[in-house]
GROMACS .gro file of C-alpha atoms in nm:
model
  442
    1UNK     CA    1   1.768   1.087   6.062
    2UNK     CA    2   1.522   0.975   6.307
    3UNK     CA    3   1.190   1.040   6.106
    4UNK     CA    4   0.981   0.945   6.371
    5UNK     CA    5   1.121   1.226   6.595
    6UNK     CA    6   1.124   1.495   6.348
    7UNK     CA    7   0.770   1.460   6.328
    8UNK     CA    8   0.715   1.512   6.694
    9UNK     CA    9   0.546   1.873   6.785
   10UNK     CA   10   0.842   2.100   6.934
   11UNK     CA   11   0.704   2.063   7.280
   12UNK     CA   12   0.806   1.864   7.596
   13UNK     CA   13   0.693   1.523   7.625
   14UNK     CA   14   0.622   1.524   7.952
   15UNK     CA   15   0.265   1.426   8.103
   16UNK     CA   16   0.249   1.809   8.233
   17UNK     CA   17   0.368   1.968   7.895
   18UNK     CA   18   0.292   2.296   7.844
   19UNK     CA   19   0.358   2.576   7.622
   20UNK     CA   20   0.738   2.673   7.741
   21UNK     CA   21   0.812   3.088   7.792
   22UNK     CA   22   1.048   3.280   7.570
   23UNK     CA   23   1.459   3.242   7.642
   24UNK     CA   24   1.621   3.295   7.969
   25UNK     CA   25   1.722   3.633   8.033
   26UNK     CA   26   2.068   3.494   8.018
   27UNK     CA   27   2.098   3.437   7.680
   28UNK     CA   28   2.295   3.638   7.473
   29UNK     CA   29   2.177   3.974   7.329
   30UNK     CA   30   2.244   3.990   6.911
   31UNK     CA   31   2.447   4.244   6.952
   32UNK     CA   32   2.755   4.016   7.140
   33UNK     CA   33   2.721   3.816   6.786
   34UNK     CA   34   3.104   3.816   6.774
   35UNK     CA   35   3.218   4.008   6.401
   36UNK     CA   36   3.407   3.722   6.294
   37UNK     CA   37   3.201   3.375   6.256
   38UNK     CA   38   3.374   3.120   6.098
   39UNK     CA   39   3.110   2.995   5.820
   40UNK     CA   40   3.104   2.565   5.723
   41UNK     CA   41   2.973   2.587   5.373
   42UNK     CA   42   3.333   2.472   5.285
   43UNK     CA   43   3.274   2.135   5.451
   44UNK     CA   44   3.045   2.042   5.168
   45UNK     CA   45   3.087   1.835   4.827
   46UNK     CA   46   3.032   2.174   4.660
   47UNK     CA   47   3.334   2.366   4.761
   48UNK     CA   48   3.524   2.025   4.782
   49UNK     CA   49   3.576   1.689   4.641
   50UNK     CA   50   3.534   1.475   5.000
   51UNK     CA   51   3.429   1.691   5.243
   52UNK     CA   52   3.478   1.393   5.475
   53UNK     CA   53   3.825   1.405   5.412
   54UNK     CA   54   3.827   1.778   5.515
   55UNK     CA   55   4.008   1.800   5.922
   56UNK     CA   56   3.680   1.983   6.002
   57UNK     CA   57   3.724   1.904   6.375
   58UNK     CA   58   4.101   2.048   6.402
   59UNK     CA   59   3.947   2.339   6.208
   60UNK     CA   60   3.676   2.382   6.474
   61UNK     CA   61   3.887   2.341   6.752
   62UNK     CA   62   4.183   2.563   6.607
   63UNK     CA   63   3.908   2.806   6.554
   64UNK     CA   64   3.787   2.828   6.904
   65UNK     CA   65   4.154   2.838   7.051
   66UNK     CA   66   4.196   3.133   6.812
   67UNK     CA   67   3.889   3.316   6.966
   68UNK     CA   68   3.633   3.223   6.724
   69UNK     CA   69   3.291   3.217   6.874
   70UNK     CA   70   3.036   3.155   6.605
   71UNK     CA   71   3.013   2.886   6.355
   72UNK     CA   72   2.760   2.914   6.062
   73UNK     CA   73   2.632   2.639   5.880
   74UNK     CA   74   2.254   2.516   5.692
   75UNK     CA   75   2.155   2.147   5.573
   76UNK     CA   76   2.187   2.262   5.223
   77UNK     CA   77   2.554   2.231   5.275
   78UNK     CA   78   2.547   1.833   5.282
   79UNK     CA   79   2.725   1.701   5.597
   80UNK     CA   80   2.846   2.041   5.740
   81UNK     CA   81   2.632   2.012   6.010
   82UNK     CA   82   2.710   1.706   6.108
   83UNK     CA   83   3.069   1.730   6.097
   84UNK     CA   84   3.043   2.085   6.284
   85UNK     CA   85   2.797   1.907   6.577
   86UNK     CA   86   3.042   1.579   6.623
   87UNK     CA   87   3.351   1.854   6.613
   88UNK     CA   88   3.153   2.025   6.897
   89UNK     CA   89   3.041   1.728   7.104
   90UNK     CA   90   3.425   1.641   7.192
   91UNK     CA   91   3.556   1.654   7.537
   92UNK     CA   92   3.767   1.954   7.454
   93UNK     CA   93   3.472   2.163   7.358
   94UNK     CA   94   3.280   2.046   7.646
   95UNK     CA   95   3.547   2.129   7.881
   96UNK     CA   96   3.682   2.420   7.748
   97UNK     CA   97   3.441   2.621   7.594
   98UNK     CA   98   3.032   2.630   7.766
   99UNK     CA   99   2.775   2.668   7.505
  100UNK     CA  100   2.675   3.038   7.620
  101UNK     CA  101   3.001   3.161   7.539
  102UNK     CA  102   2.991   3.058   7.161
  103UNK     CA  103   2.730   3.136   6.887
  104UNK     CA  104   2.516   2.865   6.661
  105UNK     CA  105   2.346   2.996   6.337
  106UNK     CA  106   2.196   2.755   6.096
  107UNK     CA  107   1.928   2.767   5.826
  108UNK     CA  108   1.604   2.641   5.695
  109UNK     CA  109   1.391   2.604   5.407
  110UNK     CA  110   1.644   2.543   5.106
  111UNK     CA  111   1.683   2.143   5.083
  112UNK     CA  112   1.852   2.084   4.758
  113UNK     CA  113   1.959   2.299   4.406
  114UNK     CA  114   1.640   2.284   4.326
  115UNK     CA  115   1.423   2.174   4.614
  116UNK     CA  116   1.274   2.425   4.873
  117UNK     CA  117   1.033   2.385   5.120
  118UNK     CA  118   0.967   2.692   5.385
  119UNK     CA  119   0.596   2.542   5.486
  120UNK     CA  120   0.553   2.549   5.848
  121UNK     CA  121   0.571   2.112   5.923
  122UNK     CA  122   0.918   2.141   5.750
  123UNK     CA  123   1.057   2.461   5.956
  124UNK     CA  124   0.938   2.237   6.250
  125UNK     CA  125   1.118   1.912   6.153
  126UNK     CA  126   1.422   2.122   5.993
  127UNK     CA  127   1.473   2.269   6.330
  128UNK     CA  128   1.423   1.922   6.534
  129UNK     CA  129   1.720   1.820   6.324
  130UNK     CA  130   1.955   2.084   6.318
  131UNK     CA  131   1.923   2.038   6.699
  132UNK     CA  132   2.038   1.716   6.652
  133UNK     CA  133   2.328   1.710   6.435
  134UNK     CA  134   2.472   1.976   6.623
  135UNK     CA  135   2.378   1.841   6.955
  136UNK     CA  136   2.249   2.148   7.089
  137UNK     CA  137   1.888   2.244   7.312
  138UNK     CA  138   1.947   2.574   7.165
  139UNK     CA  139   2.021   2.758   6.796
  140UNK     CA  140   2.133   3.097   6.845
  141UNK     CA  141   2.029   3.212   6.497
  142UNK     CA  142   1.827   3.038   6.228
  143UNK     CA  143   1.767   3.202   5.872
  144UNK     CA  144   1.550   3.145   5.598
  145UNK     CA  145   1.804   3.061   5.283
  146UNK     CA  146   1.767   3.190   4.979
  147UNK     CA  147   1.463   3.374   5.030
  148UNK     CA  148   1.455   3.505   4.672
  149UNK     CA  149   1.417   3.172   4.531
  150UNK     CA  150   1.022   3.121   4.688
  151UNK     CA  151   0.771   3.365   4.734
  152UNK     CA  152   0.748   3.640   4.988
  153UNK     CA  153   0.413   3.440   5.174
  154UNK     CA  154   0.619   3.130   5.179
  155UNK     CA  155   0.881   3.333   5.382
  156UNK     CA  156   0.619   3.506   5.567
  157UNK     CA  157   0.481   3.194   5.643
  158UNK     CA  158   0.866   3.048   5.775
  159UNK     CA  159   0.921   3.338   6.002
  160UNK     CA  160   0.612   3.351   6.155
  161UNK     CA  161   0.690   2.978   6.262
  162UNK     CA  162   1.061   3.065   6.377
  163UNK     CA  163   0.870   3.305   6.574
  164UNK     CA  164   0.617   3.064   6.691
  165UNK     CA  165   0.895   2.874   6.773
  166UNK     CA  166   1.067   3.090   6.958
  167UNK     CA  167   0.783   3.175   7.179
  168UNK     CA  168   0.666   2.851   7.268
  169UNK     CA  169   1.044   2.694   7.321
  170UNK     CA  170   1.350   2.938   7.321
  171UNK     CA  171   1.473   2.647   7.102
  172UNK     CA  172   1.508   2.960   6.842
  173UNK     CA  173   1.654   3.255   6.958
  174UNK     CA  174   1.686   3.516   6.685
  175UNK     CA  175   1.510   3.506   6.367
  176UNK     CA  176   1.631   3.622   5.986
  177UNK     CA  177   1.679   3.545   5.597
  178UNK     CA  178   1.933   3.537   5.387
  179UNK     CA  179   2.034   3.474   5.013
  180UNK     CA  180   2.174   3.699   4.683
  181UNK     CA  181   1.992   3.963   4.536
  182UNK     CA  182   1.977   4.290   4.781
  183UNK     CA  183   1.694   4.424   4.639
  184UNK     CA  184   1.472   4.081   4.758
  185UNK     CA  185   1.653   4.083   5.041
  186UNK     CA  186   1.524   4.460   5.130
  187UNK     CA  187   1.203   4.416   5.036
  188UNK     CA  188   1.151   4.105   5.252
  189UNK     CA  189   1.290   4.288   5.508
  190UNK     CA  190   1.056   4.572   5.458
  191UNK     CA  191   0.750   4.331   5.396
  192UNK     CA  192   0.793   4.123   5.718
  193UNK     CA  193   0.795   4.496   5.894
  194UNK     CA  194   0.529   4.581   5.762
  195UNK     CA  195   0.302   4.235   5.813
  196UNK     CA  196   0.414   4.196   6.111
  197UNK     CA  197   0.528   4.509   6.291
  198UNK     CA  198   0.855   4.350   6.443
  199UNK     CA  199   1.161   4.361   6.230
  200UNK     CA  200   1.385   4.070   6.147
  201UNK     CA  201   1.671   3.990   6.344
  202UNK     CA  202   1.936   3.897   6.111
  203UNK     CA  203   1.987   3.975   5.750
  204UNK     CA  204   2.284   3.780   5.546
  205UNK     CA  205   2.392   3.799   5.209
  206UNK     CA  206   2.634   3.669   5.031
  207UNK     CA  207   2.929   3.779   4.765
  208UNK     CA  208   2.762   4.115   4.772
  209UNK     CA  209   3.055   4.326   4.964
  210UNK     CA  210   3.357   4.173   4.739
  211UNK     CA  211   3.620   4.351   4.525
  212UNK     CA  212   3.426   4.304   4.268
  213UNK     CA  213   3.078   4.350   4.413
  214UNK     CA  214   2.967   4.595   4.672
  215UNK     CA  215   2.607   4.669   4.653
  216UNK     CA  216   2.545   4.551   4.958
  217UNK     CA  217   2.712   4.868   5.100
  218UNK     CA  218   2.559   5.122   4.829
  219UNK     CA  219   2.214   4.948   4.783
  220UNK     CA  220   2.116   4.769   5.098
  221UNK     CA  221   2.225   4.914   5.392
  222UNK     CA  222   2.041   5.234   5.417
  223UNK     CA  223   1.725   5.014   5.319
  224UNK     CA  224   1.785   4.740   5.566
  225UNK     CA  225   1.854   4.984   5.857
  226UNK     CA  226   1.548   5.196   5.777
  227UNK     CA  227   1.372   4.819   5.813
  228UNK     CA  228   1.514   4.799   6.190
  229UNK     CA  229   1.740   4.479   6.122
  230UNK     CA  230   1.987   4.457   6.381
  231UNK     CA  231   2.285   4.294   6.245
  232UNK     CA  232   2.384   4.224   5.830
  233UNK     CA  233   2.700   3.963   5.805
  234UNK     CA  234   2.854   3.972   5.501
  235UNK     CA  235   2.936   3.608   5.387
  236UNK     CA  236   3.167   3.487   5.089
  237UNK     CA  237   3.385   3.750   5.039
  238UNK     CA  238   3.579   3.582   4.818
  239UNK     CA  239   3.257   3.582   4.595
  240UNK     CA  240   3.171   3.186   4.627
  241UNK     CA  241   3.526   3.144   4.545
  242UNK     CA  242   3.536   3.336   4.216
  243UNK     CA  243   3.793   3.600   4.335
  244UNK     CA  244   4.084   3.385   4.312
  245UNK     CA  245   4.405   3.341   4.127
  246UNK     CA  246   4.288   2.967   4.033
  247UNK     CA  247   3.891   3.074   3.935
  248UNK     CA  248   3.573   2.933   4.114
  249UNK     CA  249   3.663   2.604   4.306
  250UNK     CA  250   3.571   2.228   4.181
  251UNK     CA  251   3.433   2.003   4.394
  252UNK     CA  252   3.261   1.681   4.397
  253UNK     CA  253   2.946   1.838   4.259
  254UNK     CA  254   3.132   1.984   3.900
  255UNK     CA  255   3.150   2.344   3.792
  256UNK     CA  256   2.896   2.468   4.044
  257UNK     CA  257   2.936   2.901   4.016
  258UNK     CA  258   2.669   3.091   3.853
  259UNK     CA  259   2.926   3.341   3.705
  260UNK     CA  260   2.927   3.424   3.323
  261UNK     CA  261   3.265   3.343   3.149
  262UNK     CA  262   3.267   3.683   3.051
  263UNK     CA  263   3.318   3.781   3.447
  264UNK     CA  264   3.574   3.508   3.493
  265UNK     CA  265   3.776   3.649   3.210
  266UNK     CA  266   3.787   4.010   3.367
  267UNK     CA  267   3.850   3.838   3.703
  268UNK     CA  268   4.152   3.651   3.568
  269UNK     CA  269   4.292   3.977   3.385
  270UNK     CA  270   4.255   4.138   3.701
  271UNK     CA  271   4.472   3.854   3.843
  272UNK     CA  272   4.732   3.871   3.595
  273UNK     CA  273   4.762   4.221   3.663
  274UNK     CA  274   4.799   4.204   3.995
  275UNK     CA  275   5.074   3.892   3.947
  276UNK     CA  276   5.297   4.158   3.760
  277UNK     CA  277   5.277   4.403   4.014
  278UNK     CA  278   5.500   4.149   4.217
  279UNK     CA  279   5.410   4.299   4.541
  280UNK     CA  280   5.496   4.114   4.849
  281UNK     CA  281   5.375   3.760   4.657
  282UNK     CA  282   5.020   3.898   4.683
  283UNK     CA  283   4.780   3.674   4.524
  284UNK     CA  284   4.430   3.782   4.395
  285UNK     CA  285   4.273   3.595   4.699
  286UNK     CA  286   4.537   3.774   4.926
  287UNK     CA  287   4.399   4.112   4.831
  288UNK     CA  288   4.005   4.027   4.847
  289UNK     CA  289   4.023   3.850   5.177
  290UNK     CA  290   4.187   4.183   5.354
  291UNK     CA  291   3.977   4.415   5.136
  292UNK     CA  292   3.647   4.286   5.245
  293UNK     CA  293   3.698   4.231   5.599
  294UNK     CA  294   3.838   4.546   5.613
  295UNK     CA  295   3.620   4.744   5.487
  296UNK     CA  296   3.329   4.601   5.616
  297UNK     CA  297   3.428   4.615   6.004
  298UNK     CA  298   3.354   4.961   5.893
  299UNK     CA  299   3.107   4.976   5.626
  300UNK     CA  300   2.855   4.774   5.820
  301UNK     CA  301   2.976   4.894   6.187
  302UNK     CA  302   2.613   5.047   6.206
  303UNK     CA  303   2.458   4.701   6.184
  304UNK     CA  304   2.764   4.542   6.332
  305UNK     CA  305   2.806   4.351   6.690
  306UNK     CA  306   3.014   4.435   6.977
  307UNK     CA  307   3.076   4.089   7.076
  308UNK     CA  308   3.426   3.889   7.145
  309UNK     CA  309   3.633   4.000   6.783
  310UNK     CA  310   3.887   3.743   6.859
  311UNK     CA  311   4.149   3.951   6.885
  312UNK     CA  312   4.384   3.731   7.154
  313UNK     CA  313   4.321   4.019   7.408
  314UNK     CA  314   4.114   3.813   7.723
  315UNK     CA  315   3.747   3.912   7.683
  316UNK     CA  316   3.463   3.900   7.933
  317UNK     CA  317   3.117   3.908   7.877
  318UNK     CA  318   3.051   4.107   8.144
  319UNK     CA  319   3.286   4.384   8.012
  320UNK     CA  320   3.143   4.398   7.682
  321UNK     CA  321   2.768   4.405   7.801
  322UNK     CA  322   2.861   4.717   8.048
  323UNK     CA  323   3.079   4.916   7.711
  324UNK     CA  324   2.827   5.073   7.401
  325UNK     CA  325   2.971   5.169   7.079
  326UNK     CA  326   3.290   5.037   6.933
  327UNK     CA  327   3.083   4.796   6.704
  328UNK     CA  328   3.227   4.611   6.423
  329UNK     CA  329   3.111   4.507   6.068
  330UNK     CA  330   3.022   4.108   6.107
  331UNK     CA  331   3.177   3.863   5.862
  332UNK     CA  332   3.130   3.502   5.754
  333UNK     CA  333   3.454   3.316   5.657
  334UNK     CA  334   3.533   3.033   5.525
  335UNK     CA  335   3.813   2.763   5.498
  336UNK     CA  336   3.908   2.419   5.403
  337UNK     CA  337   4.231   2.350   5.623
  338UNK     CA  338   4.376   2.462   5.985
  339UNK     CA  339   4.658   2.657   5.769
  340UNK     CA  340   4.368   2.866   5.609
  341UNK     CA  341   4.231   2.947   5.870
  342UNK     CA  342   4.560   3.025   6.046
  343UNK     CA  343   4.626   3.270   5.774
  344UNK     CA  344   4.305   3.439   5.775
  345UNK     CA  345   4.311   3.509   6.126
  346UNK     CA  346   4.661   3.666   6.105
  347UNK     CA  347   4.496   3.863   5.834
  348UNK     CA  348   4.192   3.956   6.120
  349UNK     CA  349   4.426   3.988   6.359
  350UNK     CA  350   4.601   4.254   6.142
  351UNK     CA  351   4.292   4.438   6.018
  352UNK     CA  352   4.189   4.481   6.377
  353UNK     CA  353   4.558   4.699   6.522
  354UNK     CA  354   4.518   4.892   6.180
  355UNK     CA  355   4.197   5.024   6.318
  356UNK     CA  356   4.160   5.361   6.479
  357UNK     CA  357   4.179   5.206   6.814
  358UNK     CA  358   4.398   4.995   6.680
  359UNK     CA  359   4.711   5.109   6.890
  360UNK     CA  360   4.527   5.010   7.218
  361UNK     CA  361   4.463   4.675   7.063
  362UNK     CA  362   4.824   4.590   6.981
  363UNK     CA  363   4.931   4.660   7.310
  364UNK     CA  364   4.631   4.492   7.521
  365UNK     CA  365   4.762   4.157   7.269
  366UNK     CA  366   5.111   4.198   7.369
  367UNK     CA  367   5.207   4.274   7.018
  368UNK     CA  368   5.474   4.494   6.976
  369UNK     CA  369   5.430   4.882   6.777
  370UNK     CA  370   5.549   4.749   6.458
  371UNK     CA  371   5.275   4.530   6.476
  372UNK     CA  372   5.071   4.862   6.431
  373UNK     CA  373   5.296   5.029   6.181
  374UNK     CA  374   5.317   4.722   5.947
  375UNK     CA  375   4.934   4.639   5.957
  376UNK     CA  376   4.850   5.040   5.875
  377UNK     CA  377   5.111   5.003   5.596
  378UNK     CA  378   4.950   4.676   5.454
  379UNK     CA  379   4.644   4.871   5.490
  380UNK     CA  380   4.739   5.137   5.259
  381UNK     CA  381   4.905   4.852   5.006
  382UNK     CA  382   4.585   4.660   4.974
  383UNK     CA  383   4.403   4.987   4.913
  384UNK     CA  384   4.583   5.098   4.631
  385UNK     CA  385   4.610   4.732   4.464
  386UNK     CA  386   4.245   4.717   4.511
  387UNK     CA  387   4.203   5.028   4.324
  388UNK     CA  388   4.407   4.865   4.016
  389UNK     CA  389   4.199   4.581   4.039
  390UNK     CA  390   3.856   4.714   4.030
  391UNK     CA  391   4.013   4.928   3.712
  392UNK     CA  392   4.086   4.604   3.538
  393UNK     CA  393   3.760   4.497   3.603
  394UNK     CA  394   3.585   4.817   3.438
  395UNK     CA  395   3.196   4.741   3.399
  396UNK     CA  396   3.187   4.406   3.584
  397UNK     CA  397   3.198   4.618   3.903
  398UNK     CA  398   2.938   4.567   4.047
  399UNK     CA  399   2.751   4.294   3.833
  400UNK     CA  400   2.547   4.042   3.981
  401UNK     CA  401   2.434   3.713   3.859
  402UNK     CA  402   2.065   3.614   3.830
  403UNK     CA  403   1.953   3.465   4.100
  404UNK     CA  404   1.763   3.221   4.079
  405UNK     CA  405   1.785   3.165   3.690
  406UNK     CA  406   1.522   3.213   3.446
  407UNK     CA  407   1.459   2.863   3.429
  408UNK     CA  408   1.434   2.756   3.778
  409UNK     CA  409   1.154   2.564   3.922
  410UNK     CA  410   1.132   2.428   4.255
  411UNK     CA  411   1.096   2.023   4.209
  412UNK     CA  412   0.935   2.043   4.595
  413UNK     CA  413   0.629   1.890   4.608
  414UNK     CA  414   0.404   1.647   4.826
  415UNK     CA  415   0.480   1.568   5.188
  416UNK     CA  416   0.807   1.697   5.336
  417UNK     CA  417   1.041   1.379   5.511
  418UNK     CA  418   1.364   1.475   5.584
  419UNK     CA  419   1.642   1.247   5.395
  420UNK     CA  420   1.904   1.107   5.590
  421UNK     CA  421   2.226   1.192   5.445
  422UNK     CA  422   2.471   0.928   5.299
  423UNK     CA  423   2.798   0.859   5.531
  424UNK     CA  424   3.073   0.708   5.310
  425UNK     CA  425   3.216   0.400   5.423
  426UNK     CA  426   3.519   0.598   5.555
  427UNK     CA  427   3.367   0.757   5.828
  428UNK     CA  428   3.228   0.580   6.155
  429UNK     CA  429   2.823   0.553   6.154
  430UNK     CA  430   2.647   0.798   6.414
  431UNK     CA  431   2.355   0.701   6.595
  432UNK     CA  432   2.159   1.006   6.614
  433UNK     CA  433   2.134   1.181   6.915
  434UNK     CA  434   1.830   1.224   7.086
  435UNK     CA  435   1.778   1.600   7.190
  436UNK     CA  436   1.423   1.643   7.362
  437UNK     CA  437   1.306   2.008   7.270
  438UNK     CA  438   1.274   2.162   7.566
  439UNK     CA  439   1.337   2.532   7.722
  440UNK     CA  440   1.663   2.604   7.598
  441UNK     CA  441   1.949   2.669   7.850
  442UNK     CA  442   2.249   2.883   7.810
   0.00000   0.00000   0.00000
């Protein structure tokens, strides 16, 4: 990390700097956020043992060839930035794919486990170097994370900068939060409306519209409307990774999930009993994947997007900016290998010609009827396994996690200096790119 340039003001360096205007016209609207983004918290020590080792630029270029238009990704999630930014700045991205036509969203404020700093120098410098890593002049979407972990004047005092940002640069295009709990998340939401009179952009949670989990539907919507967000993803649907057949993941960083051993118990009955049901070799993870993104095209249609789903029929901007309605619930997915994501995009893919319109969509993708007729009868099998499943579970329905836990304190303090992050001896050394902040371009 260049320390020296993250403390630089986010102007222009030029003798005749001044104060640059808001984005070009041109820039997308939030509403072409495509409803599939393809999320990089997997290419992290947490979800992994070497995320390094991880083909994270095969998975962003199979992504992209597959339709995917929006990547998510933070600095909390160790190198996933920078492996997402050097998978970007390849000549195949560069000549196949323009920056306008795909989507950037990154995050600022949570630094560590335990370390969080949303004070306004920090947002500045954060910002400075997610334009780096990812070698962008623009981020299409920057969140506070895990808002419910400081209080609600330090995120005041972070979106008000984003904002400031945004104004003076364009660097920043829209504005949110994100993190846990729904009920902080609403009442941010409802508190920055009401300081501020504009409402937030964005709101994302996480492992809150899951099998197991769904309050994000029953609780938060209505609330988060009401608060004039535009758009809610719904991220980790496989519940940080708890909702599967082998339990939460183990990476580099130990036994990371917050879950009592009480819920992984219930989750791996509900396993089992899906196991005996010996139904088309469908595994726990099988089920949750297609139940969530199902459902929440949707549940969350109402703060959905309209932009490219990635359905292999050819899309045009220009089409979709002329058509209103026909928006879809937005989710964040994640994966660690070009076969996972292959699989959940079949599983997309599927979801989307089960859909009411879903008939027009099979043919526009040259896919044949029975395309149609098996995806509507998947539809109905993953319906009534879910059903069995949520049975199992009984009382856990529903149950969330404290977050953050009783005993958390933020270890923050004193000036904020970005760290540069360690680069194993494996991987070739990156001299950071200089990006001059400057009026973003599409």
């Amino acid at each position: 990390m260049n320390v020296c340039m993250a403390k630089m003001p986010l102007r222009s360096s030029s003798k005749d700097s001044t104060i640059l205007t808001m984005p070009p016209s041109s820039s997308p609207p939030l509403t072409l956020l495509p409803p599939l983004i393809c999320g990089t918290a997997t290419f992290n020590n947490q979800y992994n043992p070497d995320p390094y080792a991880l083909s994270t630029t095969a998975i962003v270029h199979e992504a992209l060839s597959l339709g995917v238009r929006a990547f998510d990704t933070s600095p909390y999630y160790g190198p996933a930035e920078e492996l997402l930014g050097a998978a970007l700045d390849t000549p195949f991205v560069h000549q196949k794919f323009p920056r306008r036509d795909y989507f950037l969203l990154t995050k600022v404020g949570r630094i560590s486990g335990d370390e969080f700093d949303y004070s306004a120098s920090w947002v500045r410098q954060s910002v400075r170097r997610s334009l780096d890593r990812l070698h962008t002049n623009y981020l299409d979407v920057v969140y506070c994370h895990d808002v419910e972990f400081v209080t609600s004047d330090e995120v005041l005092t972070a979106v008000t900068e984003l904002r400031k940002i945004r104004k003076e640069t364009g660097v920043v295009k829209y504005v949110g939060i994100s993190g846990y709990p729904v009920t902080t998340l609403c009442d941010l939401a409802e508190m920055v409306l009401d300081k501020t009179g504009e409402p937030l952009d964005v709101v994302m949670s996480y492992a809150n519209f899951t099998l197991q989990n769904t309050r994000l539907a029953s609780i938060a919507l209505p609330r988060l409307k009401a608060a004039g967000v535009k758009v809610v993803p719904n991220a980790s649907i496989l519940g940080m990774g708890l909702l599967r057949r082998k339990g939460v993941p183990i990476g580099g960083k130990g036994d990371f999930h917050p879950s009592p051993r009480e819920l992984r118990a219930a989750i791996q009955a509900a396993s089992d009993w899906l196991d005996r049901q010996e139904i088309n070799d469908q595994r726990l993870e099988n089920v949750a994947i297609r139940w969530a993104l199902e459902n929440w095209v949707r549940e969350g249609a109402d703060v959905g997007s309209s932009g490219d789903p990635a359905s292999d029929i050819p899309w045009t901007r220009e089409k979709i900016e002329k058509y209103e309605g026909n928006k879809l619930g937005v989710s964040v997915i994640g994966v660690s290998s070009v076969e996972e994501l292959r699989e959940t995009m079949r599983v997309w893919r599927s979801i989307l010609h089960g859909l009411e319109d879903g008939q027009t969509t099979t043919v526009d993708s040259r896919q044949g009827t029975d395309d149609r007729e098996w995806s509507l009868n998947r539809q109905h099998e993953t319906r009534t396994l879910a059903a069995g499943i949520r049975n199992v579970l009984g009382d856990w329905v529903d149950y969330t996690w404290p977050s953050p836990p009783p005993d958390f304190i933020n270890r923050r303090s004193g000036p904020s200096v970005p760290a540069p992050l360690p680069t194993p001896a494996v991987s070739p050394d990156r001299l950071p790119k200089q990006v001059p902040i400057k009026e973003a371009q599409p």
